[in-house]
Amino acid sequence: MNTVMRTCVSAIALTFGLAVAAQAEDVEVLHWWTSGGEAAALNVLKSDLETQGIGWIDMPVAGGGGEAAMTTLRARVTAGDPPTAVQMLGFDIQDWAAEDALANLDAVATAEGWDAVVPAALQAFSKYDGNWIAAPVNVHSTNWVWASKAVLDQLGLAQPTTWDEFVAAMQAAQDAGFVGLAHGGQAWQEATMFDGVVLSTGGPDFYRQAFIDLDPAALGSDPMVEAFRRMETLRSFVDDNFSGRDWNLASAMVINDEAAFQIMGDWAKGEFLNAGEVPGTDFLCFRLPGSEGSVTFNADQFALFAVEGEAAQAAQAAMASAIMSPSFQSAFNVVKGSVPARTDVPPDAFDACGQQGMIDLAAASAGGTLLGSMAHGHANRAAVKNAIYDVVTAHFNGEYDAATAAQELVAAVEAAM
Ligand code: BGC
């Protein structure tokens, strides 16, 4: 532990008891919550902190999955000017902790009993060397489909329950002049779909072998070739203007009943809610057919960069405490589309999709089918993740066929390890 971090640990320990009362400073927050639904959720956090006298300096860097935000973060840290709080995912948190860059949150975590209420799968990323170094704000998952109820009703289609039914429904929508699959052609969005497609094609053990264990035999296997073929099928249902489109604009195509489906993490629900839509009435949420029973998760966490000065540290401790309060976790996640990072938050305030998400998470956690999202930094480190992104997106854009893609995947992962 370096000197800055040691100073920080003791200062947070000393000041935490006074944190709420202290004249806390502003926190500068680097994040990638820039869509309408995300901004609405962010406001819940901002307002919560304001009631505690903590001001908010906004540092938004657009781009789902946080790649651009992480590039900006690296530049800020290199320049000796890290933001105080940073939205972060999975292995990125561990990497920053390994660089001794993060504040130790043990004082507040112990005082509030975080150990008992945060699931082990999240603690694996929130703790480093046994110390709390991030406060988890939510649990998202990527193997979801969002559907326009109006389009399905107009076509007389029920919610698809198998992959073949899903393909048939996209075909029927396309034949009727709708876009079968709303998609934004960005590498992270293709990778997000690939999470669910690999899970649905090969099952949870296969997903684990391929993306978490990085087993070359799984990465180059027949089920992986089949997963790439399924991506080709999905590619045939996107519209001509998909390239470069932001994910929330793809969600808007379903919201506006121009497209039948979108495969996207449950942050998409934030867009539907922000547009005044109601689950079951205006839109449907369901697991990608074939992936039911498993959850590919990613948890947004706030990592607090080690800073000097008692007021700054008090603000950080107060922010961590606010994020972890059960009432905040309910209020925030109801808007964000995610589910709470704490296991003791009542489901009452959540809509049907949120309640389903909570049930699925608990069942997957108990059944050993809770799997870190490859696309969102919870299966492997950034270098490997980016190598997989490159292959998935090149294949999606027609650079090579499914069999070649699987071979490329083996080679790219090996080179990145
Ligand atoms: C984050 C979500 C965010 C999404 C799209 C994901 O990586 O975990 O919180 O809404 O990207 O920006």
Coordinates of C-alpha atoms and ligand atoms in Angstrom, one line a residue:
M1 CA 0.0 0.0 0.0
N2 CA 1.5 3.4 -0.9
T3 CA 1.6 6.5 1.3
V4 CA -1.3 8.2 -0.4
M5 CA -3.5 5.2 0.1
R6 CA -2.4 4.7 3.8
T7 CA -3.2 8.3 4.5
C8 CA -6.5 7.9 2.8
V9 CA -7.4 4.8 4.8
S10 CA -6.8 6.4 8.1
A11 CA -8.5 9.6 7.1
I12 CA -11.6 7.9 5.9
A13 CA -11.6 5.8 9.1
L14 CA -11.4 9.0 11.2
T15 CA -13.8 11.0 9.2
F16 CA -16.4 8.5 8.3
G17 CA -18.3 9.0 11.6
L18 CA -18.5 12.6 10.8
A19 CA -18.9 12.2 7.1
V20 CA -22.5 13.2 6.9
A21 CA -22.1 16.2 9.1
A22 CA -18.8 17.3 7.7
Q23 CA -18.7 20.2 5.3
A24 CA -18.0 17.8 2.5
E25 CA -16.5 19.0 -0.8
D26 CA -17.9 18.4 -4.2
V27 CA -17.2 15.1 -5.9
E28 CA -16.2 15.0 -9.5
V29 CA -17.8 11.9 -11.1
L30 CA -16.6 10.3 -14.3
H31 CA -19.3 8.2 -15.9
W32 CA -20.9 7.1 -19.2
W33 CA -24.5 7.6 -18.3
T34 CA -25.5 10.0 -21.1
S35 CA -28.7 8.6 -22.6
G36 CA -32.1 9.9 -21.4
G37 CA -32.8 6.9 -19.1
E38 CA -29.3 6.9 -17.8
A39 CA -29.4 10.7 -17.1
A40 CA -32.7 10.2 -15.2
A41 CA -31.0 7.6 -13.0
L42 CA -28.0 9.7 -12.5
N43 CA -30.2 12.5 -11.3
V44 CA -31.4 10.2 -8.5
L45 CA -27.8 9.9 -7.4
K46 CA -27.1 13.6 -7.8
S47 CA -30.1 14.6 -5.7
D48 CA -29.4 12.1 -3.1
L49 CA -25.9 13.5 -2.6
E50 CA -27.2 17.1 -2.7
T51 CA -29.4 16.4 0.3
Q52 CA -26.2 15.6 2.1
G53 CA -24.5 18.8 1.1
I54 CA -22.2 17.1 -1.5
G55 CA -22.0 18.9 -4.8
W56 CA -21.6 17.1 -8.1
I57 CA -19.1 18.0 -10.8
D58 CA -20.1 16.1 -13.9
M59 CA -17.6 14.4 -16.1
P60 CA -19.6 12.4 -18.7
V61 CA -17.9 10.4 -21.4
A62 CA -20.4 8.8 -23.7
G63 CA -20.1 5.2 -24.9
G64 CA -21.7 2.0 -23.5
G65 CA -19.4 -0.5 -21.9
G66 CA -17.2 2.4 -20.8
E67 CA -14.3 2.0 -23.2
A68 CA -14.1 5.7 -24.0
A69 CA -14.6 6.6 -20.3
M70 CA -11.7 4.4 -19.3
T71 CA -9.5 6.0 -22.0
T72 CA -10.3 9.4 -20.5
L73 CA -9.7 8.1 -17.0
R74 CA -6.2 6.9 -18.0
A75 CA -5.4 10.3 -19.4
R76 CA -6.6 12.1 -16.3
V77 CA -4.6 9.8 -14.0
T78 CA -1.5 10.1 -16.2
A79 CA -1.8 13.9 -15.9
G80 CA -1.9 13.6 -12.1
D81 CA -5.5 14.8 -11.9
P82 CA -7.8 11.8 -11.2
P83 CA -11.5 12.4 -10.8
T84 CA -12.8 11.7 -7.2
A85 CA -15.3 9.0 -8.2
V86 CA -15.5 6.8 -11.3
Q87 CA -18.1 4.5 -12.7
M88 CA -16.3 1.3 -13.3
L89 CA -16.9 -2.3 -14.3
G90 CA -15.4 -5.6 -13.1
F91 CA -11.8 -6.3 -14.0
D92 CA -11.1 -2.6 -14.6
I93 CA -11.7 -2.0 -10.9
Q94 CA -9.2 -4.8 -10.0
D95 CA -6.6 -3.3 -12.4
W96 CA -6.8 0.2 -10.8
A97 CA -6.6 -1.4 -7.4
A98 CA -3.5 -3.3 -8.4
E99 CA -2.0 0.1 -9.3
D100 CA -2.7 1.3 -5.8
A101 CA -4.8 4.1 -7.2
L102 CA -8.0 3.5 -5.2
A103 CA -9.2 4.6 -1.8
N104 CA -9.8 1.9 0.8
L105 CA -13.5 1.9 1.9
D106 CA -13.1 -0.7 4.7
A107 CA -14.1 1.8 7.4
V108 CA -17.5 2.6 5.9
A109 CA -18.0 -0.9 4.6
T110 CA -17.4 -2.4 8.1
A111 CA -19.6 0.2 9.8
E112 CA -22.4 -0.5 7.5
G113 CA -22.0 -4.3 7.2
W114 CA -21.5 -4.5 3.4
D115 CA -20.0 -8.0 3.7
A116 CA -23.3 -9.4 4.7
V117 CA -25.5 -7.9 2.0
V118 CA -23.4 -7.8 -1.2
P119 CA -23.4 -11.1 -3.1
A120 CA -20.0 -12.9 -3.4
A121 CA -20.0 -12.5 -7.2
L122 CA -19.9 -8.7 -6.8
Q123 CA -17.5 -8.7 -3.9
A124 CA -15.0 -10.5 -6.2
F125 CA -14.8 -7.2 -8.0
S126 CA -15.5 -4.7 -5.2
K127 CA -12.7 -6.0 -3.0
Y128 CA -9.0 -6.2 -3.6
D129 CA -6.6 -8.0 -1.3
G130 CA -9.5 -8.4 1.1
N131 CA -10.2 -4.6 1.2
W132 CA -13.3 -2.8 -0.1
I133 CA -12.2 -0.6 -3.0
A134 CA -15.5 0.1 -4.8
A135 CA -19.2 0.6 -3.9
P136 CA -21.6 -1.5 -6.2
V137 CA -24.6 0.5 -7.3
N138 CA -26.5 -2.1 -9.3
V139 CA -26.5 -5.4 -11.1
H140 CA -27.3 -5.3 -14.9
S141 CA -27.5 -8.2 -17.1
T142 CA -27.0 -8.6 -20.9
N143 CA -29.1 -11.6 -21.9
W144 CA -32.4 -9.7 -22.4
V145 CA -34.6 -9.0 -25.3
W146 CA -36.9 -5.9 -25.5
A147 CA -39.9 -6.2 -27.8
S148 CA -42.6 -3.8 -29.1
K149 CA -45.9 -5.1 -27.9
A150 CA -47.7 -3.1 -30.6
V151 CA -45.6 -4.7 -33.4
L152 CA -46.1 -8.2 -32.0
D153 CA -49.8 -7.6 -31.5
Q154 CA -50.3 -6.3 -35.0
L155 CA -48.6 -9.4 -36.4
G156 CA -50.4 -11.7 -34.1
L157 CA -47.1 -12.9 -32.6
A158 CA -46.7 -14.3 -29.1
Q159 CA -43.5 -13.7 -27.1
P160 CA -41.0 -16.2 -28.7
T161 CA -39.8 -19.0 -26.4
T162 CA -37.2 -20.7 -28.5
W163 CA -34.4 -19.5 -30.8
D164 CA -36.4 -20.7 -33.9
E165 CA -39.5 -18.9 -32.8
F166 CA -37.4 -15.8 -32.2
V167 CA -36.0 -16.0 -35.7
A168 CA -39.4 -16.6 -37.2
A169 CA -40.8 -13.6 -35.3
M170 CA -38.0 -11.3 -36.6
Q171 CA -38.7 -12.7 -40.1
A172 CA -42.4 -12.0 -39.8
A173 CA -41.7 -8.4 -38.6
Q174 CA -39.3 -7.8 -41.5
D175 CA -41.7 -9.3 -44.0
A176 CA -44.4 -6.8 -42.8
G177 CA -42.1 -3.8 -43.3
F178 CA -40.8 -3.4 -39.7
V179 CA -37.1 -3.7 -38.7
G180 CA -36.8 -7.2 -37.3
L181 CA -33.9 -6.3 -34.9
A182 CA -33.0 -2.8 -33.8
H183 CA -29.2 -2.7 -33.5
G184 CA -26.5 -0.1 -33.2
G185 CA -23.4 -1.2 -35.1
Q186 CA -20.7 -0.5 -32.5
A187 CA -18.3 -3.2 -31.3
W188 CA -19.5 -3.2 -27.7
Q189 CA -23.2 -3.6 -28.8
E190 CA -22.3 -6.6 -31.0
A191 CA -20.3 -8.1 -28.1
T192 CA -23.4 -7.5 -25.8
M193 CA -25.5 -9.5 -28.2
F194 CA -22.8 -12.2 -28.4
D195 CA -22.9 -12.7 -24.6
G196 CA -26.5 -13.9 -24.9
V197 CA -26.0 -15.7 -28.2
V198 CA -23.1 -17.8 -26.9
L199 CA -25.0 -18.5 -23.7
S200 CA -28.1 -19.5 -25.6
T201 CA -26.2 -21.6 -28.1
G202 CA -23.9 -23.5 -25.8
G203 CA -25.3 -23.2 -22.3
P204 CA -23.8 -21.8 -19.1
D205 CA -20.9 -24.3 -18.8
F206 CA -19.9 -23.6 -22.4
Y207 CA -20.1 -19.8 -21.8
R208 CA -17.9 -20.2 -18.7
Q209 CA -15.3 -22.4 -20.5
A210 CA -15.1 -20.0 -23.5
F211 CA -15.3 -16.5 -21.9
I212 CA -14.2 -17.0 -18.3
D213 CA -11.7 -19.9 -18.5
L214 CA -10.7 -18.8 -22.1
D215 CA -10.3 -22.5 -23.0
P216 CA -9.1 -22.6 -26.6
A217 CA -11.0 -25.8 -27.2
A218 CA -14.3 -24.0 -26.4
L219 CA -13.4 -20.8 -28.2
G220 CA -12.7 -22.8 -31.4
S221 CA -15.5 -25.4 -31.0
D222 CA -18.5 -26.2 -33.1
P223 CA -20.9 -24.5 -30.7
M224 CA -18.8 -21.3 -31.1
V225 CA -19.1 -21.6 -34.9
E226 CA -22.8 -22.0 -34.4
A227 CA -22.9 -18.9 -32.2
F228 CA -21.3 -17.0 -35.0
R229 CA -23.8 -18.4 -37.5
R230 CA -26.6 -17.1 -35.2
M231 CA -24.9 -13.7 -35.3
E232 CA -25.2 -13.9 -39.1
T233 CA -28.9 -14.6 -38.7
L234 CA -29.3 -11.6 -36.4
R235 CA -27.3 -9.5 -38.9
S236 CA -29.9 -10.3 -41.6
F237 CA -32.6 -8.6 -39.6
V238 CA -31.0 -5.3 -38.9
D239 CA -31.7 -2.2 -41.0
D240 CA -29.3 -0.6 -43.5
N241 CA -28.5 2.3 -41.2
F242 CA -27.3 0.3 -38.3
S243 CA -23.7 1.2 -38.5
G244 CA -22.5 3.5 -35.7
R245 CA -25.9 3.9 -34.2
D246 CA -26.0 4.5 -30.4
W247 CA -27.8 1.8 -28.4
N248 CA -30.4 4.2 -27.1
L249 CA -31.4 5.1 -30.6
A250 CA -31.8 1.4 -31.3
S251 CA -34.1 1.2 -28.2
A252 CA -36.0 4.2 -29.6
M253 CA -36.8 2.2 -32.7
V254 CA -38.6 -0.4 -30.5
I255 CA -40.2 2.3 -28.4
N256 CA -41.5 4.0 -31.6
D257 CA -42.8 0.6 -32.9
E258 CA -40.5 0.8 -36.0
A259 CA -38.6 -2.3 -34.9
A260 CA -39.8 -5.5 -33.3
F261 CA -36.9 -6.4 -31.0
Q262 CA -33.6 -5.3 -29.5
I263 CA -31.1 -7.5 -27.7
M264 CA -29.6 -5.3 -25.1
G265 CA -28.8 -5.2 -21.4
D266 CA -31.5 -4.0 -19.0
W267 CA -30.3 -0.4 -19.1
A268 CA -32.5 -0.4 -22.2
K269 CA -35.5 -0.6 -19.9
G270 CA -34.5 2.9 -18.6
E271 CA -35.2 4.2 -22.1
F272 CA -38.6 2.6 -22.3
L273 CA -39.5 4.0 -18.8
N274 CA -38.1 7.4 -19.6
A275 CA -40.4 7.4 -22.7
G276 CA -43.4 6.7 -20.4
E277 CA -43.8 3.1 -21.6
V278 CA -45.1 0.4 -19.3
P279 CA -43.8 -3.2 -19.3
G280 CA -46.4 -5.8 -20.4
T281 CA -48.5 -3.0 -22.0
D282 CA -46.1 -1.2 -24.3
F283 CA -43.1 -3.4 -24.3
L284 CA -42.0 -6.9 -23.3
C285 CA -38.8 -8.0 -21.6
F286 CA -37.7 -11.6 -21.7
R287 CA -34.4 -13.6 -21.6
L288 CA -32.9 -14.3 -25.0
P289 CA -34.6 -17.6 -25.9
G290 CA -32.4 -20.5 -24.9
S291 CA -30.6 -18.5 -22.2
E292 CA -33.3 -18.7 -19.5
G293 CA -32.0 -19.8 -16.1
S294 CA -28.7 -18.1 -16.6
V295 CA -27.7 -14.5 -16.1
T296 CA -24.7 -12.7 -17.7
F297 CA -24.2 -9.9 -15.3
N298 CA -22.3 -6.6 -15.0
A299 CA -22.4 -4.4 -12.0
D300 CA -21.7 -0.7 -12.1
Q301 CA -19.5 0.3 -9.2
F302 CA -18.1 3.5 -8.0
A303 CA -14.4 3.4 -7.4
L304 CA -13.1 6.3 -5.5
F305 CA -9.6 7.5 -6.4
A306 CA -7.2 8.1 -3.5
V307 CA -7.3 11.8 -2.8
E308 CA -5.6 14.0 -0.2
G309 CA -7.5 16.2 2.3
E310 CA -10.1 15.4 4.9
A311 CA -13.0 17.2 3.3
A312 CA -12.4 15.4 0.0
Q313 CA -12.2 12.0 1.8
A314 CA -15.3 12.8 3.8
A315 CA -17.2 13.5 0.6
Q316 CA -16.0 10.2 -0.9
A317 CA -17.0 8.3 2.2
A318 CA -20.4 10.0 2.2
M319 CA -20.9 9.1 -1.4
A320 CA -20.0 5.5 -0.8
S321 CA -22.4 5.4 2.1
A322 CA -25.2 7.0 0.1
I323 CA -24.7 4.6 -2.8
M324 CA -25.1 1.6 -0.5
S325 CA -28.2 2.7 1.4
P326 CA -31.1 0.4 0.7
S327 CA -33.5 3.2 -0.1
F328 CA -31.1 4.7 -2.6
Q329 CA -30.5 1.3 -4.2
S330 CA -34.2 0.9 -4.7
A331 CA -34.9 4.4 -6.0
F332 CA -31.9 4.4 -8.4
N333 CA -32.4 0.9 -9.8
V334 CA -36.1 1.3 -10.4
V335 CA -35.2 4.1 -12.9
K336 CA -31.9 2.6 -14.2
G337 CA -33.4 -0.7 -15.3
S338 CA -31.0 -2.7 -13.2
V339 CA -31.6 -4.5 -9.9
P340 CA -30.0 -3.6 -6.5
A341 CA -26.5 -4.7 -5.7
R342 CA -27.7 -5.5 -2.1
T343 CA -29.7 -8.7 -1.5
D344 CA -31.9 -7.0 1.2
V345 CA -33.7 -4.5 -0.9
P346 CA -37.5 -5.2 -1.1
P347 CA -38.8 -5.8 -4.7
D348 CA -42.1 -3.9 -4.1
A349 CA -41.0 -0.7 -5.9
F350 CA -39.9 -2.5 -9.1
D351 CA -41.9 -3.2 -12.2
A352 CA -42.5 -6.7 -13.6
C353 CA -39.1 -6.7 -15.5
G354 CA -37.2 -5.6 -12.5
Q355 CA -38.9 -8.1 -10.2
Q356 CA -38.1 -10.8 -12.8
G357 CA -34.5 -9.6 -12.9
M358 CA -34.3 -9.9 -9.1
I359 CA -35.7 -13.5 -9.2
D360 CA -33.4 -14.5 -12.0
L361 CA -30.4 -13.1 -10.3
A362 CA -31.1 -14.9 -7.0
A363 CA -31.8 -18.2 -8.9
A364 CA -28.7 -17.9 -11.1
S365 CA -26.6 -17.1 -8.1
A366 CA -27.9 -20.1 -6.2
G367 CA -27.7 -22.4 -9.2
G368 CA -24.2 -21.6 -10.3
T369 CA -25.4 -20.0 -13.6
L370 CA -24.5 -16.3 -12.7
L371 CA -21.8 -15.5 -15.2
G372 CA -19.8 -12.4 -15.7
S373 CA -20.6 -10.5 -18.9
M374 CA -17.8 -10.8 -21.4
A375 CA -18.9 -7.6 -23.2
H376 CA -19.0 -5.6 -20.0
G377 CA -15.8 -6.5 -18.4
H378 CA -16.9 -9.1 -16.0
A379 CA -15.4 -12.2 -17.6
N380 CA -11.9 -11.2 -18.4
R381 CA -9.5 -8.2 -18.4
A382 CA -9.8 -5.4 -20.9
A383 CA -7.1 -6.7 -23.3
V384 CA -8.9 -10.0 -23.8
K385 CA -12.3 -8.3 -23.9
N386 CA -11.1 -5.9 -26.6
A387 CA -9.6 -8.8 -28.6
I388 CA -13.0 -10.6 -28.5
Y389 CA -14.8 -7.4 -29.5
D390 CA -12.5 -7.1 -32.6
V391 CA -13.3 -10.6 -33.9
V392 CA -17.0 -10.4 -33.1
T393 CA -17.5 -7.0 -34.8
A394 CA -15.3 -7.9 -37.9
H395 CA -17.4 -11.1 -38.4
F396 CA -20.7 -9.2 -37.9
N397 CA -19.5 -6.8 -40.6
G398 CA -18.8 -9.6 -43.0
E399 CA -15.1 -9.8 -42.8
Y400 CA -15.1 -13.6 -42.5
D401 CA -17.4 -16.5 -42.1
A402 CA -18.4 -18.3 -38.9
A403 CA -15.8 -21.0 -39.0
T404 CA -13.0 -18.5 -39.7
A405 CA -14.4 -16.3 -36.9
A406 CA -14.0 -19.1 -34.3
Q407 CA -10.4 -19.7 -35.4
E408 CA -9.7 -15.9 -35.2
L409 CA -11.2 -15.9 -31.8
V410 CA -8.8 -18.5 -30.5
A411 CA -5.8 -16.7 -32.0
A412 CA -6.9 -13.2 -30.8
V413 CA -7.6 -14.4 -27.2
E414 CA -4.3 -16.2 -27.1
A415 CA -2.4 -13.1 -28.3
A416 CA -4.1 -10.9 -25.7
M417 CA -3.6 -13.1 -22.7
Ligands
BGC1 C1 -23.2 0.0 -18.0 C2 -24.6 0.5 -17.9 C3 -24.8 1.5 -19.0 C4 -24.6 0.8 -20.4 C5 -24.8 1.6 -21.6 C6 -22.9 -0.6 -19.4 O1 -21.6 -0.9 -19.5 O2 -23.0 -1.0 -17.0 O3 -24.8 1.2 -16.7 O4 -26.2 1.9 -19.0 O5 -23.2 0.4 -20.4 O6 -24.2 2.9 -21.5

